[in-house]
mmCIF file of C-alpha atoms in Angstrom:
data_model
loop_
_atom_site.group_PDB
_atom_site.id
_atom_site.type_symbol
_atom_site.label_atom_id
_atom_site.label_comp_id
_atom_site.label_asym_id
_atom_site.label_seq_id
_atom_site.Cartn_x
_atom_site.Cartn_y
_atom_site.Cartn_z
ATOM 1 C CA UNK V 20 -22.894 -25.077 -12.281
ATOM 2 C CA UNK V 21 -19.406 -24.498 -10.699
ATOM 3 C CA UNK V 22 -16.742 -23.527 -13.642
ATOM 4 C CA UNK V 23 -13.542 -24.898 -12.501
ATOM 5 C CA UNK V 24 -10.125 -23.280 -13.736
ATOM 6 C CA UNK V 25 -6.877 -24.508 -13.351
ATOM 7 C CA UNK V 26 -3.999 -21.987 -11.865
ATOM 8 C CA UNK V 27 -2.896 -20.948 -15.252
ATOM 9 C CA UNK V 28 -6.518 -20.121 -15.796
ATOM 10 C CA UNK V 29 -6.827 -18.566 -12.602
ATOM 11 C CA UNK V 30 -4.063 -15.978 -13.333
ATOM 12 C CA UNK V 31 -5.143 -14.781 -16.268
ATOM 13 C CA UNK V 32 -8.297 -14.301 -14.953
ATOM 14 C CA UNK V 33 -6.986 -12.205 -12.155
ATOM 15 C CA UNK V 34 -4.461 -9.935 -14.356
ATOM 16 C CA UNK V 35 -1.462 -10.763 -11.573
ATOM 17 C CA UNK V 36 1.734 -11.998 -12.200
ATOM 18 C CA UNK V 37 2.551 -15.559 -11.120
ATOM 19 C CA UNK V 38 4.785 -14.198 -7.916
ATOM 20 C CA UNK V 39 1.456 -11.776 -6.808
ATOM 21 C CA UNK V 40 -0.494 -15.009 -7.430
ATOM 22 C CA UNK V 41 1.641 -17.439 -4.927
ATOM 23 C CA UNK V 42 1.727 -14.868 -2.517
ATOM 24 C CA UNK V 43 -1.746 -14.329 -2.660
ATOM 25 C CA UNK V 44 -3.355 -17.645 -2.789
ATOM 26 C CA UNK V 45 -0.430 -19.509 -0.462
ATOM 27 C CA UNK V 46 0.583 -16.829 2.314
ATOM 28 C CA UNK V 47 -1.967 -13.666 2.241
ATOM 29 C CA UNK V 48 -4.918 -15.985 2.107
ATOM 30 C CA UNK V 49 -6.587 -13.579 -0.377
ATOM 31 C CA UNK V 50 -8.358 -16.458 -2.170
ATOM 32 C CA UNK V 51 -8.652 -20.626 -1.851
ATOM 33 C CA UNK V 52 -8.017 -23.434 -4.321
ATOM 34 C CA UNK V 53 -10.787 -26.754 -4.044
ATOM 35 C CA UNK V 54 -9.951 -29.744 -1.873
ATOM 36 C CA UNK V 55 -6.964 -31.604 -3.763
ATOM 37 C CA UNK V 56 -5.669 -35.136 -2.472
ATOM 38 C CA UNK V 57 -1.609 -34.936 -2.449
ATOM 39 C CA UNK V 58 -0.430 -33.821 -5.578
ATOM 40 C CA UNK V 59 -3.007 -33.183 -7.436
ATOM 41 C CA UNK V 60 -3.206 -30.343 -9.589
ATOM 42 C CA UNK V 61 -4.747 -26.936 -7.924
ATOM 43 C CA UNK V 62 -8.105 -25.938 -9.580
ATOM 44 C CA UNK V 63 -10.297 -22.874 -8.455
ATOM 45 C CA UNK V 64 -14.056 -22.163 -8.744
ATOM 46 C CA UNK V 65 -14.332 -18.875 -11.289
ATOM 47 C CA UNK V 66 -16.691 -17.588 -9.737
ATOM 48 C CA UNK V 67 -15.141 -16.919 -6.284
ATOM 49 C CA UNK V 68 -11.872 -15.859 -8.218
ATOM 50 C CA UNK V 69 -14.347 -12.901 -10.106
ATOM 51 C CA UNK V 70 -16.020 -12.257 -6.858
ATOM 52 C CA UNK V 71 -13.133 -11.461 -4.909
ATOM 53 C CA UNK V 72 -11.430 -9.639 -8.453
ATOM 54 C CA UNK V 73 -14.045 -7.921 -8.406
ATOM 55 C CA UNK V 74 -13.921 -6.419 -4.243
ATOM 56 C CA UNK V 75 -10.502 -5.439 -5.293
ATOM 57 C CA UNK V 76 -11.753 -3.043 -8.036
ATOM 58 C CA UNK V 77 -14.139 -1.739 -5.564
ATOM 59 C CA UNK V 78 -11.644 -0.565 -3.080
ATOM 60 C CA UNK V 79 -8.729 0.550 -5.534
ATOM 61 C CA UNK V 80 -8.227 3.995 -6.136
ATOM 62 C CA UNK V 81 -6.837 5.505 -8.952
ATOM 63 C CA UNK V 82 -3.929 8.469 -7.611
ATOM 64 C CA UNK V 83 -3.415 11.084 -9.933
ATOM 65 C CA UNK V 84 -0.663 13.410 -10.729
ATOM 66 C CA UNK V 85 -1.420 16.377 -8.032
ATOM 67 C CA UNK V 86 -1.768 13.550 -5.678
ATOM 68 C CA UNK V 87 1.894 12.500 -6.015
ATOM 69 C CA UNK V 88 3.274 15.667 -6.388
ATOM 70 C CA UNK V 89 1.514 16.131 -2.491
ATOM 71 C CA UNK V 90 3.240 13.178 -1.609
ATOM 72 C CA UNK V 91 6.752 13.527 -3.269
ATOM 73 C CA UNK V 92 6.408 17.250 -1.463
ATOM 74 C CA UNK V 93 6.106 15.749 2.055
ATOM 75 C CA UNK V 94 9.215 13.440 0.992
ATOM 76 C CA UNK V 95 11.589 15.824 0.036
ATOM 77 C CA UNK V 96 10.903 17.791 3.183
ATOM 78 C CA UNK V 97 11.415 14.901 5.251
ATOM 79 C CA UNK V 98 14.718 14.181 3.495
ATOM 80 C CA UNK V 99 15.894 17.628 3.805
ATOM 81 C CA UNK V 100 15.203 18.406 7.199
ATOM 82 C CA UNK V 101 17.903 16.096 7.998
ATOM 83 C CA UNK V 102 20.627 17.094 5.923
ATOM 84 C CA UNK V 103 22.892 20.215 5.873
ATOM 85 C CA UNK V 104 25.131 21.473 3.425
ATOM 86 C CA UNK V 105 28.377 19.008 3.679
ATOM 87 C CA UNK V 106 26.001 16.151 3.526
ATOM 88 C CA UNK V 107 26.210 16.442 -0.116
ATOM 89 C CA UNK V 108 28.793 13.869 -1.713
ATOM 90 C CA UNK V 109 29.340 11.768 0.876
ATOM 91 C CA UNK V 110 27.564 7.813 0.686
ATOM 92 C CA UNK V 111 24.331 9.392 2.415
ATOM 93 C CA UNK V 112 23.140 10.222 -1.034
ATOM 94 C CA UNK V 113 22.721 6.916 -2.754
ATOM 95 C CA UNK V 114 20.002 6.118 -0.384
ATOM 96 C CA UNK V 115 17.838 9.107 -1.972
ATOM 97 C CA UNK V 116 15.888 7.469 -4.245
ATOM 98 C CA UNK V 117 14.874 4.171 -2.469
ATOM 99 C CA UNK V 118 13.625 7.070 1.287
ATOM 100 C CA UNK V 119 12.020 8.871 -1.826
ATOM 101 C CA UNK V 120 9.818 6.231 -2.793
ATOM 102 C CA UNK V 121 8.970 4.464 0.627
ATOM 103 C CA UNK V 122 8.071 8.030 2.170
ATOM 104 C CA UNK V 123 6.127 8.867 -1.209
ATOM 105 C CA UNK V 124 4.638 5.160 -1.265
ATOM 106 C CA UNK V 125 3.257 5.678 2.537
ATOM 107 C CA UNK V 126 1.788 8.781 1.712
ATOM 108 C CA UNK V 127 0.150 7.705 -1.421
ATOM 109 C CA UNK V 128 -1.756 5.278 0.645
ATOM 110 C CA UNK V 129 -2.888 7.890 3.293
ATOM 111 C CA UNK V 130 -4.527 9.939 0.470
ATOM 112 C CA UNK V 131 -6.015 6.558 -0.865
ATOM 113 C CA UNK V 132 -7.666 5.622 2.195
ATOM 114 C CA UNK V 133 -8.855 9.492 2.325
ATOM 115 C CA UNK V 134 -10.448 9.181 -1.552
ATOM 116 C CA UNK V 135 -12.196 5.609 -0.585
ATOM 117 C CA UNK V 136 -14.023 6.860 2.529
ATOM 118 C CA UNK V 137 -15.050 10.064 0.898
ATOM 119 C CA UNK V 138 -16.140 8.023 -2.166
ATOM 120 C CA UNK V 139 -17.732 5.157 -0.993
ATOM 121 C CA UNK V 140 -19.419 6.028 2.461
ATOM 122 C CA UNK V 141 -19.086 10.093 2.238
ATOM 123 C CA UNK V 142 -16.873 10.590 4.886
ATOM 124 C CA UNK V 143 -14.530 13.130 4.831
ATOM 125 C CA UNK V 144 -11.020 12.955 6.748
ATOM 126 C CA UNK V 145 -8.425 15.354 7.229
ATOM 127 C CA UNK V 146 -4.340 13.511 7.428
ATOM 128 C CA UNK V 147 -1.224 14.845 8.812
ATOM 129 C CA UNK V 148 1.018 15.689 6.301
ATOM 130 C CA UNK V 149 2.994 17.990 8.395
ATOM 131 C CA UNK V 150 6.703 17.528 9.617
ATOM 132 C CA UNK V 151 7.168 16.924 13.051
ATOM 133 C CA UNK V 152 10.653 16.766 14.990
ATOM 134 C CA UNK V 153 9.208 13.032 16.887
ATOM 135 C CA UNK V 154 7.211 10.166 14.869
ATOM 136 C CA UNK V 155 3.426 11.099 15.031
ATOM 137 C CA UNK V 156 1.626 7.974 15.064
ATOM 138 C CA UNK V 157 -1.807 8.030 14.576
ATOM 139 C CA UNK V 158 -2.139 9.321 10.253
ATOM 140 C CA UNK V 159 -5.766 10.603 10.529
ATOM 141 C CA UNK V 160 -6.150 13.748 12.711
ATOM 142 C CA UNK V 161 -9.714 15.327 11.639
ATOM 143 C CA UNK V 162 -12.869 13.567 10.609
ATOM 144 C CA UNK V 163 -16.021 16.108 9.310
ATOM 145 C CA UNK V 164 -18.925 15.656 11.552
ATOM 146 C CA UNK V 165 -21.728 18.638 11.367
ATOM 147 C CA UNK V 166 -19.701 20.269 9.030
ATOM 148 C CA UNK V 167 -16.876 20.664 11.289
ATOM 149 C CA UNK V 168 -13.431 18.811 11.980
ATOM 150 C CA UNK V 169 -13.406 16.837 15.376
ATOM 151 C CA UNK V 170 -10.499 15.002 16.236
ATOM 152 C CA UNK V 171 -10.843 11.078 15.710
ATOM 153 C CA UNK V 172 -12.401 8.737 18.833
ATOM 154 C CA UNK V 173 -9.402 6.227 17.864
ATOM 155 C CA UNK V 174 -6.337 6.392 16.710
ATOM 156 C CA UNK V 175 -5.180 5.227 12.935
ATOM 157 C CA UNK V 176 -2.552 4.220 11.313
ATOM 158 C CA UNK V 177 -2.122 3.749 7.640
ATOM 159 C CA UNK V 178 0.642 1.426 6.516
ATOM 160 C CA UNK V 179 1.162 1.147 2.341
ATOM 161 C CA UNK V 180 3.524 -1.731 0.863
ATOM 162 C CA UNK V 181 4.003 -3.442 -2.255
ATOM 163 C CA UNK V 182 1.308 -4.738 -4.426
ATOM 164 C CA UNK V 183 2.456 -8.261 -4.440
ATOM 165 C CA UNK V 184 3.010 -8.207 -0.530
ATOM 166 C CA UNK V 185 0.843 -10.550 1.314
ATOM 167 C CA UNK V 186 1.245 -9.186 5.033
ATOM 168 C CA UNK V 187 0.845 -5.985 6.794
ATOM 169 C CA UNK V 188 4.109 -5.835 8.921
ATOM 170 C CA UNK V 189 4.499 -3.318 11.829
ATOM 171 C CA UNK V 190 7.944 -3.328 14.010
ATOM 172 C CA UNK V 191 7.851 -4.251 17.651
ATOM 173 C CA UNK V 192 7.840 -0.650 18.869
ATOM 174 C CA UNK V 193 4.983 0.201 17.009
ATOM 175 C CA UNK V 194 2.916 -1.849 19.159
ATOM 176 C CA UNK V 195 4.542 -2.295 22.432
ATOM 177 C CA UNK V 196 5.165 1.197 23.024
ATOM 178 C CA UNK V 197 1.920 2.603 23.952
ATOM 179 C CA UNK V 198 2.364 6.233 23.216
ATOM 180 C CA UNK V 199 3.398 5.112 19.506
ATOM 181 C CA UNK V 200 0.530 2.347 18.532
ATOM 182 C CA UNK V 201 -2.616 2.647 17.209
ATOM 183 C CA UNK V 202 -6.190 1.089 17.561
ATOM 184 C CA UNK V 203 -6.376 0.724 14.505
ATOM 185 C CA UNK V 204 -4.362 -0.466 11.548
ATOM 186 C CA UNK V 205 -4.841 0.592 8.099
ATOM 187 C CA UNK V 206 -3.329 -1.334 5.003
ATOM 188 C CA UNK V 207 -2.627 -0.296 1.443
ATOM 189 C CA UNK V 208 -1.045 -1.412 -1.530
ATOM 190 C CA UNK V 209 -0.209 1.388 -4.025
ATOM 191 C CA UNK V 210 1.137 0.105 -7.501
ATOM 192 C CA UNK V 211 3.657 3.377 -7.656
ATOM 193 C CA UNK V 212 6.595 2.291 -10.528
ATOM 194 C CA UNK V 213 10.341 2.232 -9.518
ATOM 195 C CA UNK V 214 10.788 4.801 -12.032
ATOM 196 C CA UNK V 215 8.394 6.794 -10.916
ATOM 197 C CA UNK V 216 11.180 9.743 -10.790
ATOM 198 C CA UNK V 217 12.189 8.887 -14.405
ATOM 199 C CA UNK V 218 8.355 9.606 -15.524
ATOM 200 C CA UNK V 219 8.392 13.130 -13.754
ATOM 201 C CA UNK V 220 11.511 14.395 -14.883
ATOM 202 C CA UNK V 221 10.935 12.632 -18.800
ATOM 203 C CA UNK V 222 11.072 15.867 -20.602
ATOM 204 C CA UNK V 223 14.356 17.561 -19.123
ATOM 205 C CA UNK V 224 16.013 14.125 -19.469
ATOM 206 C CA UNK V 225 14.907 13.923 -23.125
ATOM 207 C CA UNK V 226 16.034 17.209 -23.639
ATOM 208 C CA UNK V 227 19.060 16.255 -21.845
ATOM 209 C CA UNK V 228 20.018 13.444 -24.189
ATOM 210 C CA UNK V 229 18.800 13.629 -27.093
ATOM 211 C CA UNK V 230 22.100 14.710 -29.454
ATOM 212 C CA UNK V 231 23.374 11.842 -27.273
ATOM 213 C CA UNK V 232 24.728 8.982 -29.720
ATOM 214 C CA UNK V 233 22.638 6.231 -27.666
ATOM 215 C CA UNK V 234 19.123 8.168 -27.280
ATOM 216 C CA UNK V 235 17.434 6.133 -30.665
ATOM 217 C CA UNK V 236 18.352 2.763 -28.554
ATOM 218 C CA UNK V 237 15.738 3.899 -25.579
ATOM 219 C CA UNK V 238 14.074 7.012 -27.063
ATOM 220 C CA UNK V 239 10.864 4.916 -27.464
ATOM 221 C CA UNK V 240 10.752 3.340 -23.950
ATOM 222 C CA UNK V 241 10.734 6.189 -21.829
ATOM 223 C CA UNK V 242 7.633 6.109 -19.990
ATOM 224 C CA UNK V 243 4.958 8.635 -19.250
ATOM 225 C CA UNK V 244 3.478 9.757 -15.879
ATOM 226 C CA UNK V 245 0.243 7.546 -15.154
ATOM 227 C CA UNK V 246 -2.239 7.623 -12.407
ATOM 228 C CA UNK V 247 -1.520 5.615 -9.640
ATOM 229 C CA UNK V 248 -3.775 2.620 -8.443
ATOM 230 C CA UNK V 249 -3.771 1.616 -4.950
ATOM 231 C CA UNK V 250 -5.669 -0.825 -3.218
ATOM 232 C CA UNK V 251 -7.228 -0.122 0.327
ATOM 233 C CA UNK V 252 -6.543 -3.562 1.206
ATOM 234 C CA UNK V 253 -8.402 -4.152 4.847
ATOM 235 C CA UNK V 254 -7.821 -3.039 8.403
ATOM 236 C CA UNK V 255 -7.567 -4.513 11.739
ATOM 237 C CA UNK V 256 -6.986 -4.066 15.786
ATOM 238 C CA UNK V 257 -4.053 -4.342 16.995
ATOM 239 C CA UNK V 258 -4.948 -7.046 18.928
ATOM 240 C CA UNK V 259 -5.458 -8.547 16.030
ATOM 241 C CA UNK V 260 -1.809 -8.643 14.904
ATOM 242 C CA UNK V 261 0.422 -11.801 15.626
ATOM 243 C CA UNK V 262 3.964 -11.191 16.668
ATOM 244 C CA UNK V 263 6.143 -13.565 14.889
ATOM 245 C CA UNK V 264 9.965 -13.509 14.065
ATOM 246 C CA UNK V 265 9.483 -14.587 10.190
ATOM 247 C CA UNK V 266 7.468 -14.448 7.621
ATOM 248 C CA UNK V 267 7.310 -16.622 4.596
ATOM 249 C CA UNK V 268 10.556 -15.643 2.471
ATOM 250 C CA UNK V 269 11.814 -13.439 4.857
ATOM 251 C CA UNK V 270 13.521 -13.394 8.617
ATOM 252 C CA UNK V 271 13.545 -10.169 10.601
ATOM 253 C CA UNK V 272 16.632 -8.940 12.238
ATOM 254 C CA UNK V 273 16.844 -7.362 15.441
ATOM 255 C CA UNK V 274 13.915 -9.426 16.909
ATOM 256 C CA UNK V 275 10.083 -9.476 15.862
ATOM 257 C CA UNK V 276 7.538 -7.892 13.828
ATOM 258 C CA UNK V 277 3.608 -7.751 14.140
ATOM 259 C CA UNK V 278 1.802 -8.855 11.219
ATOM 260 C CA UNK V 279 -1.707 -10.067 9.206
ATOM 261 C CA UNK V 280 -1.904 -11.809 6.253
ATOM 262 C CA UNK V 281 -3.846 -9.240 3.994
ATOM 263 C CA UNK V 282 -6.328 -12.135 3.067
ATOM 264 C CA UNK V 283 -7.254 -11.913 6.756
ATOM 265 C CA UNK V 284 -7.809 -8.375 7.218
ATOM 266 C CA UNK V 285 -11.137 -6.875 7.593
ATOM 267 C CA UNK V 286 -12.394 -5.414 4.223
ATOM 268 C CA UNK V 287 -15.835 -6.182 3.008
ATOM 269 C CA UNK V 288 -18.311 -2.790 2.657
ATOM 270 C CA UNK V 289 -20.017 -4.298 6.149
ATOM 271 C CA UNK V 290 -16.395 -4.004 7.637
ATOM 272 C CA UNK V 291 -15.746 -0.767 6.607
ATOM 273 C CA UNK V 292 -18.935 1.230 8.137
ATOM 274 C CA UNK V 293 -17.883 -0.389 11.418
ATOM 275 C CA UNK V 294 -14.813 1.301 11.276
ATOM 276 C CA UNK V 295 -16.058 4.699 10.212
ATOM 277 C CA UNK V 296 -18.575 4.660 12.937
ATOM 278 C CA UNK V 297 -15.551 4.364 14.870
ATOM 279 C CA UNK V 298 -13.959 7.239 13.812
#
């Protein structure tokens, strides 16, 4: 017998906030409500809610520390290779911490999506974490066959974002020019904390502050360093990608993007071997 929940139900069953949960079930497609008539109430059957809680388990891996020091490595050299000396002090600087994170958070996906097919199908990939002077746009350069790296049949791409973001969004150029796309799009959502800079440098700040007059206010809520879930969302061609001018809650600037609703992405285990045969 179907067990039906209502939305508040539904939430707490899932463990997401209520903004994850709209975007979710009303733009990313992730999961349906019943048939409702007007205004009725939304209701959901549990067991499709635990069913598809339970794929996301499956395909989220858990990042540990050496895996974000790899990733905040790669970030710092791309940040420095573009500044020199006098760039210091000048309004460059404030944007450090926001390239930080996006270059650490599309990295941190990479190495998911490396974990996942070496955990759940045994294949082994090699990435590009090297710096290049031009953008490089295929993300998986080596896959093990006969005990030996070949270089991939297609190209891939790996894009990370936001756990609560409901579309995989590439820029126009990505997929018009030819010599930057990919067959292949891969999408990820790592869970990595705005403070995540706060939690690696705890100990020197604590040391820092803590003859300060204010350090008994906060002392207590400084967090630790935790491992890093990320969800290997789905993939898709792309063909597959629709090129709109807007999403919901946001227009783009400077003409369109190419996006897929992460609902609609391909992602079940059956989806995933066609891929890696693929590779």
């Amino acid at each position: 017998m179907v067990k039906i929940l209502s939305k508040v139900e539904a939430i707490k069953l899932l463990g997401l906030d209520d903004k994850t949960f709209e975007n979710y079930f009303k733009n990313a497609r992730e999961f349906f409500c019943l048939p409702r008539k007007g205004k009725e109430r939304f209701r959901f059957d549990e067991d499709e809610l635990k069913h598809w809680k339970k794929d996301l388990i499956w395909r989220t891996i858990n990042l540990n520390f050496e895996d974000y020091a790899t990733c905040l490595d790669f970030a710092l050299a791309q940040h420095f290779r573009k500044y020199v000396g006098s760039d210091w002090g000048t309004s460059r600087q404030r944007e450090f911490g926001q390239k930080i994170t996006n270059w650490v958070k599309g990295q941190l996906g990479e190495i998911a999506v490396q974990k996942f097919f070496n955990r759940e199908f045994g294949k082994e990939i090699e990435l590009d974490f090297d710096i290049h002077p031009k953008i490089v746009p295929q993300d998986i350069i080596g896959v093990l066959e006969n005990r030996k790296m070949r270089k991939p049949k297609i190209g891939v791409g790996i894009k990370s974002s936001k756990p609560k973001s409901a579309f995989l969004v590439l820029g126009d150029k990505e997929i018009k020019l030819k010599e930057r796309r990919s067959d292949i799009y891969i999408y990820c959502r790592p869970d990595i904390p705005d403070d995540h800079l706060l939690r690696l440098t705890k100990d020197l700040i604590v040391k820092a502050v803590k003859d300060k007059p204010l350090f008994s206010k906060y002392k207590d809520l400084l967090p630790d360093f935790n491992d890093i879930p990320c969800e290997v969302v789905g993939w898709c061609r792309y063909k597959e990608l629709e090129e709109v001018s807007s999403i919901p809650g946001q227009a783009f600037d400077n003409g369109t993007r190419f996006v897929k609703k992460s609902g609609e992405l391909h992602k079940s285990k059956s989806d995933w071997k066609k891929l890696i045969q693929q590779l």
